[in-house]
């Protein structure tokens, strides 16, 4: 399999972590989606990373869908419960974590605009999404050792990738204030080899 993307992307990191956790061998094709000459649209018409090439005529894109694809290969450890409702609950947390990343990414891109084109109200709107999303994740994290059950799931991986991205881009640097359960979860996740091997390169 070939994973198309770069490690500055939290969504690409999520997929790399999943494959490392499952011991799936893959070739990493380092491609930025942001250049005019980017090869990414040849894999994903939407021009976004990650994309996962299984065969020349079988390419998956959107990290949530790729995660689902990888889990249905039934390579241990399972990161989604087999019960459909329980699985949706894990994926709901993944959507929450990814949504926080989406807002953080909007902020990062917005801050690259010339100052006169930046809007404080838009930045505030996105920061509020991040704060509400993190509050909801903190509530989940406070309930148990893992976000949704007795063992590691996709919810923990997606949440840790999101926190890694907030740290990397220094978006909402005080995110950890009054969120002790998320801090604990992030510290635990960052010790895993899969996370140590996918640290974003310095910007
Ligand atoms: N929902 C998508 C989001 C992917 C995404 O936004 N990736 C960014 C990089 S972090 C990207 O490729 N952006 C390029 C663009 O929007 O043109 C996923 O989970 O895969």
mmCIF file of C-alpha atoms and ligand atoms in Angstrom:
data_model
loop_
_atom_site.group_PDB
_atom_site.id
_atom_site.type_symbol
_atom_site.label_atom_id
_atom_site.label_comp_id
_atom_site.label_asym_id
_atom_site.label_seq_id
_atom_site.Cartn_x
_atom_site.Cartn_y
_atom_site.Cartn_z
ATOM 1 C CA UNK A 1 0.000 0.000 0.000
ATOM 2 C CA UNK A 2 1.085 3.594 -0.615
ATOM 3 C CA UNK A 3 0.136 6.414 1.710
ATOM 4 C CA UNK A 4 0.101 9.807 -0.001
ATOM 5 C CA UNK A 5 0.603 12.855 2.208
ATOM 6 C CA UNK A 6 2.973 14.596 4.566
ATOM 7 C CA UNK A 7 3.518 14.423 8.303
ATOM 8 C CA UNK A 8 2.518 18.011 8.938
ATOM 9 C CA UNK A 9 -1.055 16.829 8.283
ATOM 10 C CA UNK A 10 -2.812 15.465 11.379
ATOM 11 C CA UNK A 11 -5.096 13.369 9.177
ATOM 12 C CA UNK A 12 -2.101 11.732 7.483
ATOM 13 C CA UNK A 13 -0.549 11.145 10.889
ATOM 14 C CA UNK A 14 -3.744 9.404 12.037
ATOM 15 C CA UNK A 15 -3.509 6.926 9.163
ATOM 16 C CA UNK A 16 0.236 6.358 9.628
ATOM 17 C CA UNK A 17 -0.323 5.673 13.334
ATOM 18 C CA UNK A 18 -3.105 3.186 12.558
ATOM 19 C CA UNK A 19 -0.895 1.300 10.097
ATOM 20 C CA UNK A 20 2.037 1.263 12.527
ATOM 21 C CA UNK A 21 -0.199 0.029 15.364
ATOM 22 C CA UNK A 22 -1.467 -2.765 13.123
ATOM 23 C CA UNK A 23 1.969 -3.561 11.712
ATOM 24 C CA UNK A 24 0.828 -2.911 8.134
ATOM 25 C CA UNK A 25 3.774 -2.279 5.831
ATOM 26 C CA UNK A 26 3.345 0.741 3.592
ATOM 27 C CA UNK A 27 5.312 3.051 1.354
ATOM 28 C CA UNK A 28 5.059 6.706 2.329
ATOM 29 C CA UNK A 29 4.849 9.061 -0.665
ATOM 30 C CA UNK A 30 5.664 12.542 0.580
ATOM 31 C CA UNK A 31 3.358 14.910 -1.321
ATOM 32 C CA UNK A 32 2.133 18.338 -0.318
ATOM 33 C CA UNK A 33 -1.402 19.211 -1.441
ATOM 34 C CA UNK A 34 -0.688 22.940 -1.396
ATOM 35 C CA UNK A 35 1.556 23.415 -4.492
ATOM 36 C CA UNK A 36 0.248 24.143 -7.997
ATOM 37 C CA UNK A 37 2.204 21.121 -9.315
ATOM 38 C CA UNK A 38 0.966 18.822 -6.539
ATOM 39 C CA UNK A 39 0.395 15.216 -7.623
ATOM 40 C CA UNK A 40 -2.299 14.766 -4.954
ATOM 41 C CA UNK A 41 -5.291 15.418 -7.281
ATOM 42 C CA UNK A 42 -4.211 12.407 -9.331
ATOM 43 C CA UNK A 43 -5.060 10.271 -6.270
ATOM 44 C CA UNK A 44 -7.879 12.311 -4.731
ATOM 45 C CA UNK A 45 -9.968 14.572 -6.984
ATOM 46 C CA UNK A 46 -10.554 16.812 -3.962
ATOM 47 C CA UNK A 47 -6.803 17.460 -3.793
ATOM 48 C CA UNK A 48 -6.529 16.558 -0.107
ATOM 49 C CA UNK A 49 -4.295 14.229 1.844
ATOM 50 C CA UNK A 50 -4.267 11.487 2.991
ATOM 51 C CA UNK A 51 -4.997 9.140 0.117
ATOM 52 C CA UNK A 52 -4.302 5.438 0.373
ATOM 53 C CA UNK A 53 -3.436 3.536 -2.793
ATOM 54 C CA UNK A 54 -4.210 -0.153 -2.375
ATOM 55 C CA UNK A 55 -4.006 -0.976 -6.080
ATOM 56 C CA UNK A 56 -3.757 1.344 -9.092
ATOM 57 C CA UNK A 57 -7.542 1.190 -9.436
ATOM 58 C CA UNK A 58 -8.314 1.145 -5.695
ATOM 59 C CA UNK A 59 -7.598 4.430 -3.945
ATOM 60 C CA UNK A 60 -9.257 5.522 -0.706
ATOM 61 C CA UNK A 61 -9.428 9.076 0.551
ATOM 62 C CA UNK A 62 -10.639 10.958 3.599
ATOM 63 C CA UNK A 63 -8.922 9.783 6.744
ATOM 64 C CA UNK A 64 -12.136 8.604 8.453
ATOM 65 C CA UNK A 65 -12.968 6.373 5.500
ATOM 66 C CA UNK A 66 -9.383 5.106 5.216
ATOM 67 C CA UNK A 67 -9.408 4.278 8.943
ATOM 68 C CA UNK A 68 -12.615 2.296 8.448
ATOM 69 C CA UNK A 69 -11.119 0.522 5.428
ATOM 70 C CA UNK A 70 -7.989 -0.446 7.372
ATOM 71 C CA UNK A 71 -9.981 -1.781 10.305
ATOM 72 C CA UNK A 72 -12.148 -4.013 8.125
ATOM 73 C CA UNK A 73 -8.966 -5.818 7.018
ATOM 74 C CA UNK A 74 -9.236 -7.486 10.442
ATOM 75 C CA UNK A 75 -5.584 -7.067 11.357
ATOM 76 C CA UNK A 76 -5.143 -6.847 15.141
ATOM 77 C CA UNK A 77 -5.541 -4.754 17.158
ATOM 78 C CA UNK A 78 -9.118 -3.886 16.176
ATOM 79 C CA UNK A 79 -9.564 -0.139 16.574
ATOM 80 C CA UNK A 80 -13.332 -0.172 16.095
ATOM 81 C CA UNK A 81 -15.776 -2.381 18.002
ATOM 82 C CA UNK A 82 -17.541 -5.013 15.925
ATOM 83 C CA UNK A 83 -20.945 -3.905 17.236
ATOM 84 C CA UNK A 84 -22.233 -1.260 14.807
ATOM 85 C CA UNK A 85 -23.643 1.142 17.384
ATOM 86 C CA UNK A 86 -20.533 0.906 19.560
ATOM 87 C CA UNK A 87 -18.454 1.533 16.436
ATOM 88 C CA UNK A 88 -20.477 4.644 15.582
ATOM 89 C CA UNK A 89 -19.823 5.967 19.092
ATOM 90 C CA UNK A 90 -16.078 5.664 18.529
ATOM 91 C CA UNK A 91 -16.396 7.298 15.123
ATOM 92 C CA UNK A 92 -18.451 10.122 16.629
ATOM 93 C CA UNK A 93 -15.445 10.972 18.809
ATOM 94 C CA UNK A 94 -13.194 10.706 15.751
ATOM 95 C CA UNK A 95 -15.455 13.218 13.946
ATOM 96 C CA UNK A 96 -15.194 15.533 16.957
ATOM 97 C CA UNK A 97 -11.396 15.315 17.028
ATOM 98 C CA UNK A 98 -11.168 15.777 13.244
ATOM 99 C CA UNK A 99 -13.545 18.762 13.488
ATOM 100 C CA UNK A 100 -11.208 20.443 15.973
ATOM 101 C CA UNK A 101 -8.390 19.853 13.460
ATOM 102 C CA UNK A 102 -10.505 21.316 10.652
ATOM 103 C CA UNK A 103 -10.981 24.516 12.675
ATOM 104 C CA UNK A 104 -7.273 24.640 13.577
ATOM 105 C CA UNK A 105 -6.354 24.230 9.912
ATOM 106 C CA UNK A 106 -8.673 27.092 8.928
ATOM 107 C CA UNK A 107 -6.893 29.279 11.514
ATOM 108 C CA UNK A 108 -3.432 28.286 10.258
ATOM 109 C CA UNK A 109 -4.371 29.008 6.619
ATOM 110 C CA UNK A 110 -6.181 32.229 7.570
ATOM 111 C CA UNK A 111 -3.134 33.526 9.427
ATOM 112 C CA UNK A 112 -1.078 33.119 6.236
ATOM 113 C CA UNK A 113 -3.199 35.805 4.546
ATOM 114 C CA UNK A 114 -1.986 39.405 4.473
ATOM 115 C CA UNK A 115 -3.094 41.090 7.731
ATOM 116 C CA UNK A 116 -5.657 43.283 5.927
ATOM 117 C CA UNK A 117 -7.459 40.162 4.658
ATOM 118 C CA UNK A 118 -7.613 38.487 8.058
ATOM 119 C CA UNK A 119 -10.807 38.667 10.054
ATOM 120 C CA UNK A 120 -10.720 38.618 13.866
ATOM 121 C CA UNK A 121 -14.345 37.475 13.977
ATOM 122 C CA UNK A 122 -13.598 34.494 11.714
ATOM 123 C CA UNK A 123 -10.581 33.556 13.857
ATOM 124 C CA UNK A 124 -12.735 33.808 16.982
ATOM 125 C CA UNK A 125 -15.455 31.641 15.406
ATOM 126 C CA UNK A 126 -12.890 28.927 14.674
ATOM 127 C CA UNK A 127 -11.276 29.222 18.138
ATOM 128 C CA UNK A 128 -14.715 28.766 19.698
ATOM 129 C CA UNK A 129 -15.228 25.559 17.726
ATOM 130 C CA UNK A 130 -11.886 24.315 19.042
ATOM 131 C CA UNK A 131 -12.728 25.207 22.638
ATOM 132 C CA UNK A 132 -16.171 23.548 22.486
ATOM 133 C CA UNK A 133 -14.748 20.481 20.731
ATOM 134 C CA UNK A 134 -11.977 20.117 23.315
ATOM 135 C CA UNK A 135 -14.473 20.503 26.170
ATOM 136 C CA UNK A 136 -16.540 17.666 24.702
ATOM 137 C CA UNK A 137 -13.400 15.514 24.283
ATOM 138 C CA UNK A 138 -12.372 16.281 27.881
ATOM 139 C CA UNK A 139 -15.752 14.991 29.096
ATOM 140 C CA UNK A 140 -15.231 11.731 27.213
ATOM 141 C CA UNK A 141 -11.639 11.439 28.464
ATOM 142 C CA UNK A 142 -12.686 12.004 32.089
ATOM 143 C CA UNK A 143 -14.980 8.972 32.056
ATOM 144 C CA UNK A 144 -12.523 6.123 31.537
ATOM 145 C CA UNK A 145 -8.914 5.247 30.924
ATOM 146 C CA UNK A 146 -9.502 5.144 27.159
ATOM 147 C CA UNK A 147 -11.933 7.401 25.370
ATOM 148 C CA UNK A 148 -14.478 4.808 24.513
ATOM 149 C CA UNK A 149 -13.910 1.625 26.372
ATOM 150 C CA UNK A 150 -11.402 -0.753 27.853
ATOM 151 C CA UNK A 151 -8.786 -0.530 25.154
ATOM 152 C CA UNK A 152 -7.202 1.758 22.578
ATOM 153 C CA UNK A 153 -9.552 2.756 19.732
ATOM 154 C CA UNK A 154 -9.589 5.069 16.757
ATOM 155 C CA UNK A 155 -11.065 7.725 19.092
ATOM 156 C CA UNK A 156 -7.834 7.870 21.134
ATOM 157 C CA UNK A 157 -5.655 7.982 18.021
ATOM 158 C CA UNK A 158 -7.682 10.745 16.336
ATOM 159 C CA UNK A 159 -7.774 12.812 19.540
ATOM 160 C CA UNK A 160 -4.029 12.512 20.137
ATOM 161 C CA UNK A 161 -3.322 13.500 16.503
ATOM 162 C CA UNK A 162 -5.500 16.578 16.997
ATOM 163 C CA UNK A 163 -3.681 17.571 20.181
ATOM 164 C CA UNK A 164 -0.360 16.945 18.442
ATOM 165 C CA UNK A 165 -1.442 19.340 15.688
ATOM 166 C CA UNK A 166 -2.556 22.048 18.145
ATOM 167 C CA UNK A 167 0.856 21.787 19.830
ATOM 168 C CA UNK A 168 2.746 21.718 16.522
ATOM 169 C CA UNK A 169 1.025 24.825 15.116
ATOM 170 C CA UNK A 170 0.653 26.499 18.532
ATOM 171 C CA UNK A 171 -3.028 27.054 17.850
ATOM 172 C CA UNK A 172 -4.782 27.749 21.180
ATOM 173 C CA UNK A 173 -1.561 27.228 23.194
ATOM 174 C CA UNK A 174 -3.478 27.136 26.488
ATOM 175 C CA UNK A 175 -5.675 24.226 25.377
ATOM 176 C CA UNK A 176 -4.478 22.099 28.308
ATOM 177 C CA UNK A 177 -5.675 24.497 31.022
ATOM 178 C CA UNK A 178 -8.532 22.817 32.939
ATOM 179 C CA UNK A 179 -8.445 19.725 30.714
ATOM 180 C CA UNK A 180 -6.451 17.295 32.858
ATOM 181 C CA UNK A 181 -7.918 14.138 31.360
ATOM 182 C CA UNK A 182 -6.990 15.154 27.831
ATOM 183 C CA UNK A 183 -3.472 16.047 28.993
ATOM 184 C CA UNK A 184 -3.135 12.599 30.582
ATOM 185 C CA UNK A 185 -4.427 10.863 27.472
ATOM 186 C CA UNK A 186 -2.095 12.851 25.179
ATOM 187 C CA UNK A 187 0.945 12.108 27.354
ATOM 188 C CA UNK A 188 0.117 8.403 27.286
ATOM 189 C CA UNK A 189 -0.430 8.356 23.524
ATOM 190 C CA UNK A 190 2.728 10.334 22.711
ATOM 191 C CA UNK A 191 4.785 7.631 24.428
ATOM 192 C CA UNK A 192 3.664 5.019 21.912
ATOM 193 C CA UNK A 193 6.148 4.101 19.220
ATOM 194 C CA UNK A 194 3.564 4.859 16.512
ATOM 195 C CA UNK A 195 3.398 8.475 17.695
ATOM 196 C CA UNK A 196 7.142 8.828 18.264
ATOM 197 C CA UNK A 197 7.726 7.711 14.654
ATOM 198 C CA UNK A 198 5.258 10.219 13.167
ATOM 199 C CA UNK A 199 6.241 13.462 14.895
ATOM 200 C CA UNK A 200 5.601 16.357 12.471
ATOM 201 C CA UNK A 201 8.788 17.830 10.954
ATOM 202 C CA UNK A 202 9.681 21.300 12.223
ATOM 203 C CA UNK A 203 7.688 23.899 10.281
HETATM 204 N N1 LIG B 1 -11.626 15.294 6.041
HETATM 205 C C1 LIG B 1 -10.346 15.121 5.401
HETATM 206 C C2 LIG B 1 -9.506 16.376 5.625
HETATM 207 C C3 LIG B 1 -8.165 16.284 4.895
HETATM 208 C C4 LIG B 1 -7.501 17.649 4.784
HETATM 209 O O1 LIG B 1 -8.123 18.703 4.924
HETATM 210 N N2 LIG B 1 -6.199 17.600 4.517
HETATM 211 C C5 LIG B 1 -5.468 18.833 4.285
HETATM 212 C C6 LIG B 1 -4.041 18.713 4.807
HETATM 213 S S1 LIG B 1 -3.987 18.781 6.556
HETATM 214 C C7 LIG B 1 -5.378 19.057 2.795
HETATM 215 O O2 LIG B 1 -4.982 18.161 2.085
HETATM 216 N N3 LIG B 1 -5.749 20.255 2.328
HETATM 217 C C8 LIG B 1 -5.581 20.630 0.960
HETATM 218 C C9 LIG B 1 -6.713 21.449 0.466
HETATM 219 O O3 LIG B 1 -7.680 21.714 1.214
HETATM 220 O O4 LIG B 1 -6.656 21.819 -0.710
HETATM 221 C C10 LIG B 1 -9.645 13.883 5.973
HETATM 222 O O5 LIG B 1 -9.946 13.530 7.115
HETATM 223 O O6 LIG B 1 -8.867 13.249 5.246
#
